[in-house]
């Protein structure tokens, strides 16, 4: 459960754990159920008390998995990616929003929490 440990550490370190009520990592899923398969997201939906769910992804597989789980997807352009290509890929796949930087997630969450 190395990925789960890293996830929990990062969420606490950046003080964003309040936004995450339940999480699933690749450690929790057999290979056939990993992204772009939506199983992990569908499992989260079973435990999530909220209806307004957003899925942030830095890859095409993330956006595909979110779409297949019928969850609003937000594309996040990774600093190591070609920004124009990723923005076009996310738009083409129907990401609801696209963030230019992973650091924009907190502002995005704060704005949406106030709605």
Coordinates of N, CA and C in Angstrom, one line a residue:
X1 N 0.8 -1.2 0.0 CA 0.0 0.0 0.0 C 0.9 1.3 0.0
X2 N 1.9 1.2 -0.7 CA 2.9 2.3 -0.8 C 2.2 3.6 -1.4
X3 N 1.4 3.4 -2.5 CA 0.8 4.5 -3.1 C -0.3 5.2 -2.2
X4 N -1.0 4.4 -1.4 CA -2.0 4.9 -0.5 C -1.2 5.8 0.6
X5 N -0.1 5.3 1.1 CA 0.7 6.0 2.1 C 1.2 7.3 1.5
X6 N 1.7 7.3 0.3 CA 2.1 8.6 -0.3 C 1.0 9.5 -0.5
X7 N -0.2 9.0 -0.9 CA -1.3 9.9 -1.1 C -1.7 10.5 0.2
X8 N -1.9 9.7 1.2 CA -2.3 10.3 2.5 C -1.3 11.3 3.0
X9 N 0.0 11.0 2.9 CA 1.0 12.0 3.3 C 0.9 13.3 2.5
X10 N 0.7 13.2 1.2 CA 0.6 14.4 0.4 C -0.6 15.2 0.7
X11 N -1.8 14.6 0.9 CA -3.0 15.3 1.2 C -2.9 16.1 2.5
X12 N -2.2 15.4 3.5 CA -2.1 16.1 4.8 C -1.0 17.2 4.7
X13 N 0.1 16.9 4.0 CA 1.1 17.9 3.9 C 0.6 19.2 3.2
X14 N -0.2 19.1 2.2 CA -0.7 20.3 1.5 C -2.0 20.8 2.1
X15 N -2.4 20.2 3.2 CA -3.7 20.5 3.9 C -4.9 20.5 3.0
X16 N -5.0 19.5 2.2 CA -6.2 19.4 1.3 C -6.9 18.1 1.6
X17 N -6.5 17.4 2.7 CA -7.2 16.2 3.0 C -8.7 16.4 3.3
X18 N -9.1 17.6 3.6 CA -10.5 17.9 3.9 C -11.4 17.7 2.7
X19 N -10.8 17.7 1.5 CA -11.6 17.6 0.3 C -11.7 16.1 -0.1
X20 N -11.0 15.2 0.5 CA -11.0 13.8 0.1 C -11.6 13.0 1.3
X21 N -12.8 12.4 1.0 CA -13.4 11.6 2.1 C -13.1 10.1 1.9
X22 N -12.7 9.7 0.8 CA -12.4 8.3 0.5 C -11.5 8.3 -0.7
X23 N -10.5 7.4 -0.7 CA -9.6 7.4 -1.9 C -9.3 5.9 -2.2
X24 N -8.9 5.8 -3.5 CA -8.5 4.5 -4.0 C -7.3 4.7 -4.9
X25 N -6.3 3.9 -4.7 CA -5.1 4.1 -5.5 C -4.9 2.8 -6.4
X26 N -3.9 2.8 -7.2 CA -3.6 1.6 -8.0 C -3.3 0.4 -7.1
X27 N -2.9 0.6 -5.9 CA -2.6 -0.5 -4.9 C -3.9 -1.2 -4.6
X28 N -5.0 -0.6 -4.7 CA -6.3 -1.1 -4.3 C -7.0 -1.9 -5.4
X29 N -6.4 -1.9 -6.6 CA -7.1 -2.5 -7.8 C -6.2 -3.4 -8.5
X30 N -6.7 -4.5 -9.0 CA -6.0 -5.4 -9.8 C -5.7 -4.7 -11.2
X31 N -4.8 -5.1 -11.9 CA -4.3 -4.5 -13.1 C -5.5 -4.2 -14.1
X32 N -6.4 -5.2 -14.2 CA -7.5 -5.1 -15.2 C -8.4 -4.0 -14.9
X33 N -8.4 -3.5 -13.6 CA -9.4 -2.5 -13.1 C -8.7 -1.1 -12.9
X34 N -7.4 -1.0 -13.4 CA -6.8 0.3 -13.3 C -7.1 1.1 -14.5
X35 N -6.9 2.4 -14.4 CA -7.2 3.4 -15.4 C -6.7 2.9 -16.8
X36 N -7.5 3.1 -17.8 CA -8.7 4.0 -17.9 C -10.0 3.3 -17.5
X37 N -9.9 2.1 -16.9 CA -11.1 1.4 -16.4 C -11.7 2.3 -15.3
X38 N -13.0 2.5 -15.2 CA -13.6 3.4 -14.2 C -13.9 2.7 -12.9
X39 N -13.5 1.5 -12.7 CA -13.9 0.7 -11.4 C -13.5 1.5 -10.2
X40 N -12.3 2.0 -10.1 CA -11.9 2.7 -8.9 C -12.8 3.9 -8.6
X41 N -13.1 4.7 -9.6 CA -14.0 5.8 -9.4 C -15.4 5.3 -9.0
X42 N -15.9 4.3 -9.6 CA -17.2 3.8 -9.3 C -17.2 3.3 -7.9
X43 N -16.2 2.7 -7.4 CA -16.1 2.2 -6.0 C -16.1 3.4 -5.1
X44 N -15.4 4.5 -5.4 CA -15.5 5.7 -4.6 C -16.9 6.3 -4.5
X45 N -17.6 6.3 -5.6 CA -19.0 6.8 -5.6 C -19.9 6.0 -4.6
X46 N -19.6 4.8 -4.3 CA -20.4 4.0 -3.4 C -20.2 4.6 -2.0
X47 N -19.1 5.1 -1.7 CA -18.8 5.6 -0.3 C -18.9 7.1 -0.1
X48 N -19.0 7.8 -1.2 CA -18.9 9.3 -1.1 C -20.3 9.9 -0.8
X49 N -20.4 10.7 0.2 CA -21.6 11.3 0.6 C -22.1 12.4 -0.2
X50 N -21.2 12.9 -1.1 CA -21.5 14.1 -1.9 C -22.0 13.7 -3.4
X51 N -22.8 14.5 -3.9 CA -23.2 14.3 -5.3 C -22.4 15.0 -6.3
X52 N -21.8 16.2 -5.9 CA -21.0 17.0 -6.8 C -19.5 16.6 -6.7
X53 N -19.2 15.6 -7.5 CA -17.9 15.0 -7.5 C -17.1 15.4 -8.7
X54 N -15.9 15.7 -8.5 CA -15.0 16.1 -9.6 C -13.7 15.2 -9.5
X55 N -13.3 14.9 -10.7 CA -12.1 14.0 -10.8 C -11.0 14.8 -11.6
X56 N -9.9 15.0 -10.9 CA -8.7 15.7 -11.4 C -7.8 14.7 -12.0
X57 N -7.4 14.9 -13.3 CA -6.5 14.0 -13.9 C -5.4 14.7 -14.7
X58 N -4.3 14.0 -14.7 CA -3.1 14.6 -15.5 C -2.9 13.8 -16.8
X59 N -3.7 12.8 -17.0 CA -3.5 12.0 -18.2 C -4.8 11.8 -19.0
X60 N -4.6 11.3 -20.2 CA -5.8 11.0 -21.1 C -6.5 9.9 -20.4
X61 N -5.8 8.9 -19.8 CA -6.5 7.8 -19.2 C -7.4 8.3 -18.0
X62 N -6.9 9.3 -17.3 CA -7.7 9.8 -16.2 C -9.0 10.4 -16.7
X63 N -8.9 11.2 -17.7 CA -10.2 11.8 -18.3 C -11.1 10.7 -18.8
X64 N -10.6 9.7 -19.5 CA -11.4 8.6 -20.0 C -12.1 7.9 -18.8
X65 N -11.3 7.6 -17.8 CA -11.9 6.9 -16.6 C -13.0 7.7 -16.0
X66 N -12.8 9.0 -15.8 CA -13.8 9.9 -15.2 C -15.0 9.9 -16.1
X67 N -14.9 10.1 -17.4 CA -16.0 10.1 -18.3 C -16.8 8.8 -18.2
X68 N -16.1 7.7 -18.2 CA -16.7 6.4 -18.1 C -17.4 6.1 -16.8
X69 N -17.0 6.8 -15.8 CA -17.7 6.7 -14.5 C -18.8 7.8 -14.4
X70 N -19.0 8.6 -15.4 CA -20.0 9.7 -15.4 C -19.7 10.7 -14.3
X71 N -18.4 11.0 -14.2 CA -18.0 12.0 -13.2 C -17.4 13.2 -13.9
X72 N -17.7 14.4 -13.4 CA -17.1 15.6 -14.0 C -15.6 15.5 -13.9
X73 N -14.9 15.7 -15.1 CA -13.5 15.6 -15.1 C -12.8 17.0 -15.3
X74 N -11.7 17.1 -14.6 CA -10.9 18.4 -14.7 C -9.5 17.9 -15.1
X75 N -9.1 18.4 -16.3 CA -7.7 18.1 -16.7 C -6.7 19.0 -16.1
X76 N -5.6 18.5 -15.6 CA -4.6 19.2 -15.0 C -3.3 19.0 -15.8
X77 N -2.8 20.1 -16.3 CA -1.6 19.9 -17.2 C -0.3 19.8 -16.3
X78 N 0.3 18.7 -16.4 CA 1.5 18.4 -15.7 C 2.7 19.2 -16.2
X79 N 3.5 19.6 -15.3 CA 4.7 20.5 -15.7 C 5.6 19.8 -16.7
X80 N 5.6 18.5 -16.8 CA 6.5 17.8 -17.7 C 5.8 17.5 -19.0
X81 N 4.6 18.0 -19.2 CA 3.8 17.7 -20.4 C 3.9 18.8 -21.4
X82 N 3.6 18.5 -22.7 CA 3.5 19.6 -23.7 C 2.1 20.2 -23.4
X83 N 2.1 21.5 -23.0 CA 0.8 22.1 -22.6 C -0.2 22.2 -23.7
X84 N 0.2 22.5 -24.9 CA -0.7 22.7 -26.0 C -1.4 21.3 -26.3
X85 N -0.5 20.3 -26.4 CA -1.0 18.9 -26.7 C -2.0 18.5 -25.7
X86 N -1.6 18.6 -24.4 CA -2.5 18.1 -23.3 C -3.8 18.9 -23.3
X87 N -3.7 20.2 -23.5 CA -4.9 21.0 -23.5 C -5.9 20.6 -24.6
X88 N -5.3 20.3 -25.7 CA -6.1 19.8 -26.9 C -6.7 18.4 -26.6
X89 N -5.9 17.5 -26.0 CA -6.4 16.2 -25.6 C -7.5 16.3 -24.6
X90 N -7.3 17.1 -23.6 CA -8.4 17.2 -22.6 C -9.7 17.8 -23.1
X91 N -9.5 18.8 -24.0 CA -10.7 19.4 -24.6 C -11.4 18.4 -25.5
X92 N -10.6 17.7 -26.3 CA -11.2 16.7 -27.2 C -12.0 15.6 -26.4
X93 N -11.5 15.2 -25.3 CA -12.1 14.2 -24.5 C -13.3 14.7 -23.6
X94 N -13.4 16.0 -23.6 CA -14.6 16.6 -22.9 C -14.4 16.9 -21.5
X95 N -13.1 17.2 -21.1 CA -12.9 17.7 -19.7 C -13.7 18.9 -19.4
X96 N -14.3 19.0 -18.3 CA -15.2 20.1 -18.0 C -14.4 21.4 -17.8
X97 N -13.2 21.3 -17.2 CA -12.3 22.4 -17.0 C -10.9 21.9 -17.2
X98 N -10.0 22.8 -17.5 CA -8.6 22.5 -17.6 C -7.8 23.5 -16.8
X99 N -6.9 23.0 -15.9 CA -6.1 23.8 -15.1 C -4.7 23.7 -15.6
X100 N -4.0 24.9 -15.7 CA -2.7 25.0 -16.3 C -1.6 24.5 -15.4
X101 N -1.9 24.3 -14.1 CA -0.9 24.0 -13.2 C -1.5 23.3 -12.0
X102 N -0.8 22.3 -11.5 CA -1.3 21.5 -10.4 C -1.6 22.3 -9.2
X103 N -0.9 23.4 -9.0 CA -1.1 24.3 -7.9 C -2.4 25.0 -7.9
X104 N -3.1 25.0 -9.1 CA -4.3 25.7 -9.2 C -5.5 24.9 -8.6
X105 N -5.2 23.6 -8.3 CA -6.3 22.8 -7.7 C -6.9 23.3 -6.4
X106 N -6.1 23.8 -5.5 CA -6.6 24.3 -4.3 C -7.5 25.5 -4.5
X107 N -7.1 26.5 -5.4 CA -8.0 27.6 -5.7 C -9.3 27.1 -6.3
X108 N -9.2 26.2 -7.2 CA -10.3 25.6 -7.8 C -11.3 25.0 -6.8
X109 N -10.8 24.2 -5.9 CA -11.6 23.6 -4.9 C -12.2 24.6 -3.9
X110 N -11.4 25.6 -3.5 CA -11.9 26.7 -2.7 C -13.1 27.4 -3.3
X111 N -12.9 27.8 -4.6 CA -14.0 28.5 -5.3 C -15.3 27.6 -5.4
X112 N -15.1 26.3 -5.7 CA -16.2 25.5 -5.9 C -16.9 25.1 -4.6
X113 N -16.1 25.1 -3.5 CA -16.7 24.8 -2.2 C -17.6 25.9 -1.8
X114 N -17.4 27.1 -2.2 CA -18.2 28.2 -1.8 C -19.5 28.3 -2.5
X115 N -19.6 27.6 -3.6 CA -20.8 27.6 -4.4 C -22.0 26.8 -3.8

